[in-house]
Amino acid sequence: MSRVLRDRRAILLFIVPGFILYTVLVILPVLWSAYYTFFGGMIGSSKWSFIGLDNYARLFQDKKFAAALMVNVRYIAMTTFGQVIFGLLLALMFKFWVKRFGSSVRTIVFFPVVLPVVAVGQLFTKIYEIQPYYGLLNSLLQGVGLGNLVYPWIGKADTALIALAAMDIWTAMGFYSIILYGALLDIPGDILEAAEIDGCNAWQLFRRILLPLLRPILLTCFVFSFTGTVKMFESALALTRGGPGTATTSLSMYMYNTAFSFQKTGYASVIALFIFLLCVFGARLIRAFDRKD
Amino acid sequence: MTTVAAKPENKARKKVRVRNVLIAIVILLVVLIDLYPLFFMYSASFKTNNEFVTNPAYAFNQSLHWQNYVDSWTRGNMGVFFTNSLLNTSVSLVFITLFSLTISFALIKMEWKGRKFFSQYFAFGIMVPVATTLIPLFVIYNNSGLYNTRLGLILVYIASAISFSVYLLSGYMRALPDEILEASVIDGCNIYTMMWHIVAPLMKNALITVVVIQFFFKWNDLLYSMTLISSSSLKTMQTGLLYFSDEFGSKNWGAIFASVSISVTPMLLMYLLLNKMVIEGMTAGAIKG
């Protein structure tokens, strides 16, 4: 048995092809990216030169970077909480309210999760639109006599980010609802019964029993949602192209523009590294709430 | 006496009924919120341009204007983009399943020094955002001639899927009893026949999970294809869709809705056919994590 499982040639054959691809196209670029951060100008151009830590120093004075970071933070706050809280509400609805057609309702709620992000972005552009024709939202508002609420939802800086967050909550809440519903089903029925006998009302049941039991999986949901939203790129590009102005320009988009439009390879690499670290440490931070008590 | 007793009972029953109606309304509302935008999309994809001008957006389509689909498929190049996406996705899926199966088997079941290190090495990639690798990747591709080639895109699709797929499969691989492998060795299997005839069939469900989730990721890819592909004959669905209204005219709503529908429909069909597996596949990462 172990003679077969120690076959060195087989191990090499099994590991090496994937290992090479993964190393060259995923690991090396990360290291390379870190190396680029010490250089100024565009790679391959005559201005490409070693400048030490200048790119890092620049990060702290860059107002555009600060603005992009602010956009990202606001977006993460709105979207993460929205996705997980609506997911939780839906899960509770599945468990306690939906009596008939349960699996059909859950199937429908999961629909938006499987849609391609760019397609959803294009669809919502048409939902929020005001020019040349009213989109779905504005025409509905007008149709029910709320014409004074008609608004260029993604054309104005004050609502664009909220409109984007609403779209991304719509897409992902079904995902979290299914995960949390699975966790709710795992809670033994006698715990709920005992709570009912003890005279728990709905809020006490939720606050004292369900919430503590769901806590680990809720944190997992937050980590998932956070690592997804920290990368904020596709949906924002598809819905608003980062606009109006820079109202929805995220870190990833700013990095992309810095690298490929403004051609500052080294500086863009600093931003890329920052996104990576934000992703890792943010997830760690959320996990830190997972204390055993 | 009876009337006095019946009254509060009636009241309670009425209360329950009102509650049930309210609950039903909430559920219906939730279903509507999830379905209506999709319904709107399909309905709008059959409207003539005239309908967009004269009728409000929520009105149903009055005609079945198939021309929108023809326009988007041919003049809008959606046909080309669709084929590219399908080709890139399927080819990379074959290698993703193959590599992640063999790697996770070698990491979990085979006996060699260093497998602990390599487990961590392969897991590292899960945390790496695509944006972080993009700049060096662009440089590597420019210098190696992989830029703007189908092969280049497929290679990075495979490479970027390995971490997560190996991670998912490793969980299932651990649950695979060693006795089965032992029995197969006694029956005369060598490592390759064991892999092909014993391990692969037993891992079928796990592999389907990987295929489903990676199909979704690859079909959805925007960053790689918009960075590494420049000619429109090689563009994929999402890149094509992103710039569709720029190139096709932002007033041609019918064709835009038709292309959005074209991009959405394969995912919806897959979901409706493989409902349970898709849900399991897509949530597997979160539950295992």
XYZ file of C-alpha atoms in Angstrom:
582
model
C 0.000 0.000 0.000
C 2.503 2.603 1.115
C 4.843 1.500 -1.650
C 2.207 2.585 -4.126
C 1.515 5.834 -2.260
C 5.222 6.689 -2.108
C 5.693 6.529 -5.865
C 7.912 9.567 -6.410
C 7.343 9.792 -10.121
C 3.593 9.821 -9.630
C 3.861 12.547 -6.986
C 5.908 14.685 -9.353
C 3.476 14.087 -12.174
C 0.501 14.947 -9.964
C 1.961 18.101 -8.453
C 4.314 19.683 -10.945
C 2.107 20.911 -13.826
C -0.326 22.705 -11.524
C 2.523 23.841 -9.311
C 4.322 25.548 -12.188
C 1.227 27.364 -13.445
C 0.231 28.437 -9.955
C 3.733 29.584 -9.046
C 4.363 31.560 -12.219
C 0.930 33.167 -12.556
C -0.153 33.651 -8.921
C 2.758 33.505 -6.450
C 5.477 35.160 -8.519
C 3.268 38.136 -9.428
C 2.590 38.806 -5.733
C 6.317 38.837 -4.943
C 7.063 40.763 -8.114
C 4.440 43.292 -7.202
C 6.178 43.851 -3.866
C 9.473 44.336 -5.710
C 7.983 46.875 -8.128
C 6.938 49.101 -5.228
C 10.520 50.413 -4.968
C 10.568 51.742 -8.533
C 9.325 54.948 -10.130
C 7.912 55.539 -13.610
C 6.548 52.972 -16.010
C 8.211 49.611 -16.371
C 10.189 49.328 -19.598
C 10.375 53.091 -20.053
C 13.525 55.197 -19.633
C 12.112 56.696 -16.428
C 11.944 53.293 -14.690
C 14.355 53.652 -11.771
C 14.919 52.610 -8.191
C 13.473 55.216 -5.821
C 13.477 53.389 -2.502
C 10.479 54.100 -0.305
C 9.245 57.169 -2.189
C 6.143 55.371 -3.457
C 5.179 54.487 0.102
C 5.698 58.065 1.281
C 3.586 59.257 -1.591
C 0.693 57.043 -0.548
C 0.162 59.089 2.614
C -0.019 62.403 0.762
C -2.114 61.243 -2.150
C -5.568 62.807 -1.850
C -6.956 60.608 -4.620
C -5.816 57.533 -2.746
C -7.474 58.794 0.442
C -10.675 59.459 -1.503
C -10.642 55.970 -3.040
C -10.011 54.431 0.372
C -12.960 56.400 1.786
C -15.203 55.166 -1.032
C -14.086 51.608 -0.345
C -14.665 51.870 3.389
C -18.154 53.339 2.988
C -19.001 50.735 0.376
C -17.698 47.886 2.556
C -19.677 49.143 5.565
C -22.959 49.455 3.664
C -22.650 46.333 1.550
C -21.256 43.929 4.131
C -23.857 44.782 6.762
C -26.614 44.882 4.173
C -25.732 41.492 2.701
C -25.373 39.685 6.006
C -28.308 41.328 7.815
C -30.735 40.867 4.932
C -29.377 37.346 4.550
C -30.137 36.712 8.213
C -33.650 38.165 7.933
C -34.359 35.981 4.908
C -33.015 32.910 6.716
C -35.268 33.610 9.702
C -38.155 34.058 7.284
C -37.439 30.672 5.669
C -37.277 28.977 9.039
C -40.233 30.507 10.887
C -42.573 31.956 8.292
C -42.373 30.027 5.067
C -44.679 27.029 5.495
C -45.509 26.059 1.936
C -43.399 26.182 -1.255
C -40.298 26.476 0.939
C -37.845 25.107 -1.574
C -39.323 27.176 -4.429
C -38.999 30.363 -2.392
C -35.393 29.531 -1.532
C -34.646 28.710 -5.174
C -35.988 32.102 -6.248
C -34.114 34.011 -3.555
C -30.876 32.406 -4.763
C -31.521 33.491 -8.387
C -29.559 36.764 -8.341
C -26.504 35.019 -6.870
C -25.813 33.096 -10.073
C -26.033 36.097 -12.400
C -22.831 37.455 -13.988
C -21.758 40.671 -12.275
C -21.382 42.746 -15.431
C -24.805 41.686 -16.656
C -26.326 42.715 -13.339
C -24.488 46.028 -13.612
C -25.879 46.669 -17.074
C -29.346 45.657 -15.949
C -29.263 48.013 -12.977
C -27.934 50.842 -15.133
C -31.225 50.540 -16.959
C -33.161 50.268 -13.716
C -31.668 53.464 -12.284
C -31.577 55.373 -15.584
C -33.142 58.771 -16.145
C -31.783 59.624 -19.612
C -32.738 59.172 -22.470
C -35.793 57.382 -20.975
C -36.819 56.777 -17.392
C -35.507 53.434 -16.180
C -37.593 50.899 -14.282
C -37.265 52.577 -10.880
C -38.064 56.090 -12.040
C -40.919 54.990 -14.268
C -42.397 52.987 -11.387
C -42.084 55.980 -9.088
C -43.871 58.118 -11.605
C -46.444 55.412 -12.267
C -47.527 55.300 -8.614
C -47.694 59.085 -8.334
C -44.357 59.684 -6.655
C -43.017 61.594 -9.633
C -41.281 64.092 -7.376
C -38.949 61.312 -6.215
C -37.635 60.695 -9.727
C -33.887 61.091 -9.443
C -30.693 60.406 -11.433
C -29.733 57.664 -8.952
C -26.352 56.826 -10.434
C -25.787 60.209 -12.032
C -25.410 62.112 -8.753
C -22.556 61.660 -6.320
C -24.747 61.559 -3.214
C -26.749 58.494 -4.273
C -24.401 56.658 -6.662
C -22.572 54.669 -3.995
C -25.789 53.799 -2.192
C -27.336 52.665 -5.462
C -24.280 50.501 -6.076
C -24.427 49.010 -2.590
C -28.147 48.309 -2.998
C -27.425 46.426 -6.210
C -24.701 44.323 -4.605
C -26.908 43.590 -1.606
C -29.650 42.450 -3.979
C -27.222 40.091 -5.728
C -25.636 38.500 -2.670
C -28.239 38.418 0.110
C -29.631 35.130 -1.208
C -26.200 33.568 -0.841
C -25.961 34.456 2.842
C -29.583 33.531 3.471
C -28.940 29.960 2.319
C -25.818 29.626 4.458
C -27.543 31.019 7.549
C -30.664 28.944 6.899
C -28.465 25.837 6.903
C -27.060 26.931 10.259
C -30.569 27.543 11.618
C -31.608 24.031 10.611
C -28.657 22.645 12.561
C -29.983 24.128 15.807
C -31.677 21.273 17.682
C -35.451 21.608 17.891
C -35.594 20.936 21.646
C -33.586 24.077 22.361
C -36.254 26.138 20.624
C -39.013 24.187 22.364
C -37.430 24.682 25.763
C -37.175 28.401 25.105
C -40.846 28.493 24.190
C -41.845 26.635 27.368
C -39.755 29.073 29.401
C -41.850 31.870 27.915
C -39.336 33.444 25.578
C -40.832 35.985 23.212
C -39.602 36.243 19.625
C -37.033 38.935 20.340
C -35.618 37.117 23.394
C -35.448 33.913 21.399
C -33.463 35.693 18.726
C -31.230 37.713 21.035
C -30.531 35.087 23.719
C -30.622 31.826 21.790
C -30.323 32.136 18.022
C -27.764 34.933 17.848
C -25.198 33.295 20.151
C -25.599 29.972 18.353
C -25.288 31.587 14.925
C -22.321 33.714 15.892
C -19.508 31.619 14.334
C -21.298 31.275 11.004
C -22.298 34.952 11.059
C -18.633 35.869 11.436
C -17.776 33.597 8.510
C -20.423 35.438 6.482
C -18.895 38.766 7.450
C -15.411 37.580 6.447
C -16.742 36.343 3.129
C -18.639 39.512 2.428
C -15.675 41.637 3.506
C -13.113 39.897 1.310
C -15.565 40.209 -1.574
C -16.329 43.892 -1.080
C -12.753 44.938 -0.336
C -11.915 44.044 -3.942
C -14.779 46.238 -5.234
C -14.217 46.521 -8.964
C -16.454 44.667 -11.421
C -19.849 45.788 -10.209
C -18.764 49.418 -9.803
C -17.185 49.441 -13.238
C -20.280 47.949 -14.809
C -22.757 50.228 -13.061
C -21.053 53.612 -12.817
C -17.530 53.338 -14.297
C -16.350 54.813 -10.988
C -18.338 57.977 -11.485
C -19.852 60.457 -11.312
C -16.465 62.103 -10.816
C -14.749 59.751 -8.414
C -17.808 59.075 -6.262
C -17.597 55.309 -6.779
C -13.909 54.903 -7.664
C -12.589 52.148 -5.412
C -9.001 51.279 -4.476
C -8.858 48.556 -7.113
C -10.101 50.941 -9.779
C -7.658 53.634 -8.727
C -4.871 51.058 -8.831
C -5.981 49.916 -12.268
C -6.044 53.454 -13.621
C -2.691 54.301 -12.046
C -1.095 51.261 -13.649
C -2.704 51.140 -17.053
C -3.838 54.715 -17.807
C -1.334 56.848 -15.886
C 1.400 54.228 -16.364
C 2.939 54.444 -12.922
C 3.768 50.808 -12.384
C 5.604 51.116 -9.075
C 3.094 53.370 -7.396
C 0.190 51.219 -8.568
C 1.970 48.224 -7.067
C 1.999 49.938 -3.670
C -1.768 50.327 -3.922
C -2.114 46.693 -5.003
C -0.075 45.599 -2.001
C -2.220 47.785 0.235
C -5.385 46.064 -1.043
C -3.839 42.677 -0.321
C -2.890 43.646 3.236
C -6.296 45.236 3.851
C -7.897 41.980 2.739
C -5.751 39.805 5.024
C -5.839 41.983 8.126
C -9.485 42.932 7.774
C -10.443 39.254 7.710
C -8.198 38.652 10.741
C -9.861 41.497 12.583
C -13.335 40.086 12.022
C -12.147 36.640 13.111
C -10.878 38.198 16.333
C -14.508 38.504 17.451
C -14.670 34.717 17.409
C -13.739 34.366 21.055
C -14.846 31.301 22.914
C -17.297 32.300 25.589
C -72.572 30.766 27.740
C -71.431 29.329 24.446
C -71.454 32.712 22.729
C -69.320 34.237 25.442
C -66.770 31.454 25.137
C -66.733 31.559 21.352
C -65.972 35.229 21.091
C -62.363 35.354 22.320
C -61.641 32.194 20.368
C -62.884 33.869 17.214
C -60.790 36.879 17.969
C -57.676 34.765 18.429
C -58.339 32.906 15.203
C -58.863 36.167 13.390
C -55.582 37.442 14.776
C -53.774 34.358 13.527
C -55.367 34.753 10.121
C -54.381 38.413 9.832
C -50.851 37.426 10.842
C -50.733 34.713 8.195
C -51.925 37.106 5.496
C -49.284 39.659 6.491
C -46.588 36.967 6.410
C -47.762 35.830 2.984
C -47.536 39.410 1.739
C -43.972 39.769 3.014
C -42.927 36.501 1.368
C -44.570 37.547 -1.880
C -42.748 40.865 -1.725
C -39.395 39.122 -1.266
C -40.081 36.864 -4.233
C -41.063 39.894 -6.314
C -37.904 41.802 -5.409
C -35.810 38.872 -6.607
C -37.780 38.016 -9.726
C -39.098 41.303 -11.068
C -35.770 42.734 -12.332
C -35.176 39.527 -14.293
C -38.674 39.569 -15.674
C -38.170 43.206 -16.650
C -34.930 42.273 -18.416
C -36.462 39.513 -20.544
C -39.540 41.561 -21.293
C -37.468 44.578 -22.340
C -35.235 42.442 -24.546
C -38.235 41.916 -26.867
C -39.318 45.537 -27.099
C -38.920 47.651 -30.206
C -37.079 50.932 -29.807
C -40.363 52.715 -30.304
C -41.813 51.057 -27.221
C -39.002 52.430 -25.065
C -39.854 55.934 -26.230
C -43.632 55.822 -25.914
C -44.289 53.401 -23.017
C -43.018 53.526 -19.434
C -40.234 51.052 -18.646
C -42.439 48.823 -16.489
C -44.909 48.187 -19.312
C -44.864 44.668 -20.791
C -43.442 44.141 -24.223
C -46.122 44.472 -26.882
C -44.146 42.764 -29.585
C -41.760 39.828 -29.778
C -38.963 41.739 -31.394
C -36.424 38.929 -31.972
C -34.394 41.330 -34.070
C -32.790 42.612 -30.839
C -31.174 39.214 -30.329
C -30.083 39.007 -33.957
C -28.568 42.499 -33.752
C -26.717 41.841 -30.552
C -25.508 38.411 -31.661
C -24.200 39.545 -35.070
C -23.621 43.284 -35.286
C -22.942 43.572 -31.556
C -20.464 40.675 -31.702
C -22.183 38.842 -28.836
C -21.910 35.630 -30.837
C -18.128 35.926 -30.891
C -17.900 36.852 -27.208
C -20.233 34.051 -26.214
C -18.210 31.444 -28.113
C -14.952 32.749 -26.631
C -16.303 32.600 -23.099
C -17.689 29.107 -23.598
C -14.440 27.846 -25.133
C -12.131 29.431 -22.541
C -14.319 28.301 -19.676
C -14.686 24.686 -20.816
C -11.025 24.176 -21.680
C -9.853 25.629 -18.385
C -12.438 23.591 -16.456
C -10.953 20.348 -17.814
C -7.502 21.249 -16.520
C -8.772 22.750 -13.278
C -10.517 19.498 -12.337
C -7.557 17.396 -13.451
C -4.911 19.430 -11.607
C -6.872 20.002 -8.435
C -7.795 16.303 -8.221
C -4.220 15.082 -8.607
C -2.744 17.783 -6.370
C -5.222 17.268 -3.549
C -4.714 13.498 -3.790
C -0.934 13.878 -3.590
C -1.243 16.310 -0.692
C -3.719 14.329 1.386
C -3.275 10.655 0.575
C 0.270 10.153 -0.671
C 3.269 9.867 1.594
C 6.171 12.234 1.072
C 8.161 14.834 2.883
C 7.097 18.399 2.371
C 3.415 17.809 1.779
C 2.577 19.959 4.777
C 4.554 22.844 3.323
C 2.973 22.406 -0.075
C -0.521 22.297 1.436
C 0.103 25.737 2.873
C 1.778 26.890 -0.302
C -1.270 26.021 -2.369
C -3.649 27.483 0.230
C -1.880 30.857 0.177
C -3.445 31.848 -3.130
C -6.974 31.878 -1.700
C -6.302 35.208 -0.015
C -4.645 36.872 -3.015
C -6.915 39.406 -4.757
C -6.752 39.322 -8.553
C -5.934 43.043 -8.582
C -2.676 42.390 -6.706
C -1.311 40.071 -9.401
C -2.497 42.074 -12.375
C 0.458 44.396 -13.009
C 3.263 41.792 -13.000
C 1.014 39.462 -14.954
C 0.620 42.108 -17.618
C 4.414 42.513 -17.772
C 5.015 38.747 -17.909
C 2.455 38.366 -20.670
C 3.854 41.231 -22.698
C 7.359 39.780 -22.560
C 6.415 36.184 -23.280
C 4.040 36.746 -26.173
C 1.057 35.492 -24.192
C -0.587 38.915 -24.230
C -3.738 38.995 -26.311
C -3.806 35.227 -26.886
C -6.474 32.713 -26.001
C -3.844 30.408 -24.533
C -2.670 33.134 -22.170
C -6.149 33.744 -20.846
C -6.833 30.020 -20.375
C -3.523 29.537 -18.538
C -4.284 32.253 -16.017
C -7.854 30.938 -15.622
C -6.404 27.557 -14.640
C -3.678 28.971 -12.402
C -6.019 31.271 -10.484
C -8.474 28.434 -9.793
C -6.013 25.935 -8.338
C -5.813 27.270 -4.764
C -9.496 27.275 -4.033
C -10.248 24.030 -5.880
C -7.443 22.154 -4.100
C -8.713 23.538 -0.813
C -12.258 22.355 -1.507
C -11.226 18.923 -2.760
C -8.815 18.355 0.145
C -11.770 18.378 2.519
C -13.521 15.620 0.591
C -10.251 13.769 0.054
C -9.686 13.537 3.817
C -13.077 11.869 4.187
C -12.152 9.187 1.649
C -11.444 5.993 3.656
C -7.913 4.611 3.304
C -9.307 1.055 3.330
C -10.699 1.545 -0.145
C -7.277 2.533 -1.459
C -5.715 -0.426 0.347
C -8.222 -2.839 -1.163
C -7.533 -1.490 -4.614
C -3.789 -2.047 -4.161
C -4.443 -5.639 -3.086
C -6.562 -6.053 -6.198
C -3.542 -5.040 -8.239
C -4.072 -1.352 -8.882
C -1.033 0.821 -9.452
C -1.175 4.507 -8.567
C -2.550 5.613 -11.934
C -5.293 3.007 -12.204
C -6.208 3.721 -8.596
C -6.478 7.412 -9.413
C -8.578 6.884 -12.505
C -10.790 3.946 -11.500
C -11.175 4.396 -7.750
C -10.459 7.949 -6.589
C -11.945 9.940 -9.455
C -15.345 8.145 -9.438
C -15.572 8.393 -5.641
C -14.848 12.117 -5.803
C -17.518 12.720 -8.422
C -19.747 14.918 -6.277
C -16.819 16.962 -5.024
C -15.607 17.442 -8.591
C -19.052 18.595 -9.685
C -18.948 21.167 -6.891
C -15.606 22.423 -8.188
C -16.845 22.534 -11.782
C -19.971 24.467 -10.848
C -18.202 27.097 -8.794
C -15.325 27.526 -11.224
C -17.692 27.704 -14.186
C -19.335 30.586 -12.404
C -16.006 32.300 -11.646
C -14.628 31.908 -15.175
C -17.838 32.870 -16.938
C -17.881 35.892 -14.673
C -14.266 36.928 -15.207
C -13.766 40.535 -16.125
C -10.395 41.639 -14.725
C -8.184 39.104 -16.484
C -9.850 39.370 -19.857
C -10.025 43.166 -19.897
C -6.342 43.409 -18.938
C -4.807 40.622 -20.987
C -6.921 40.738 -24.159
C -7.082 43.663 -26.552
C -8.511 42.477 -29.861
C -12.267 42.220 -30.020
C -12.200 38.823 -31.763
C -10.782 37.314 -28.545
C -12.891 39.251 -26.038
C -15.112 37.374 -23.630
C -18.742 37.836 -22.669
C -18.237 40.167 -19.716
C -15.707 42.473 -21.397
C -17.863 42.614 -24.486
C -20.926 43.393 -22.426
C -19.135 46.116 -20.493
C -18.297 48.096 -23.605
C -21.363 47.042 -25.558
C -23.314 50.252 -25.105
C -20.242 52.371 -25.906
C -19.792 50.666 -29.228
C -23.367 49.905 -30.098
C -24.981 53.153 -29.024
C -26.417 53.718 -25.576
C -29.880 54.431 -26.994
C -30.304 50.976 -28.453
C -31.900 49.572 -25.314
C -33.463 46.575 -27.017
C -30.130 45.199 -28.159
C -28.521 45.968 -24.801
C -31.202 44.021 -22.940
C -30.874 41.203 -25.435
C -27.118 40.935 -24.798
C -27.609 41.063 -21.039
C -30.141 38.241 -21.416
C -27.709 36.254 -23.548
C -25.086 36.541 -20.828
C -27.483 35.665 -18.012
C -29.411 32.781 -19.564
C -26.692 30.053 -19.471
C -26.189 30.661 -15.760
C -29.920 30.588 -15.073
C -30.371 27.397 -17.105
C -27.519 25.693 -15.312
C -29.007 26.786 -12.031
C -32.498 25.549 -12.853
C -31.162 22.184 -14.061
C -28.661 21.578 -11.259
C -30.401 23.600 -8.564
C -29.178 21.702 -5.477
C -25.660 21.184 -6.804
C -25.258 24.840 -7.725
C -26.379 26.005 -4.290
C -24.097 23.456 -2.631
C -21.213 24.321 -4.901
C -21.457 28.048 -4.417
C -21.892 27.925 -0.666
C -19.308 25.150 -0.140
C -16.471 27.619 0.304
C -18.229 29.577 3.023
C -19.409 26.544 4.966
C -16.038 24.837 4.868
C -14.198 28.069 5.609
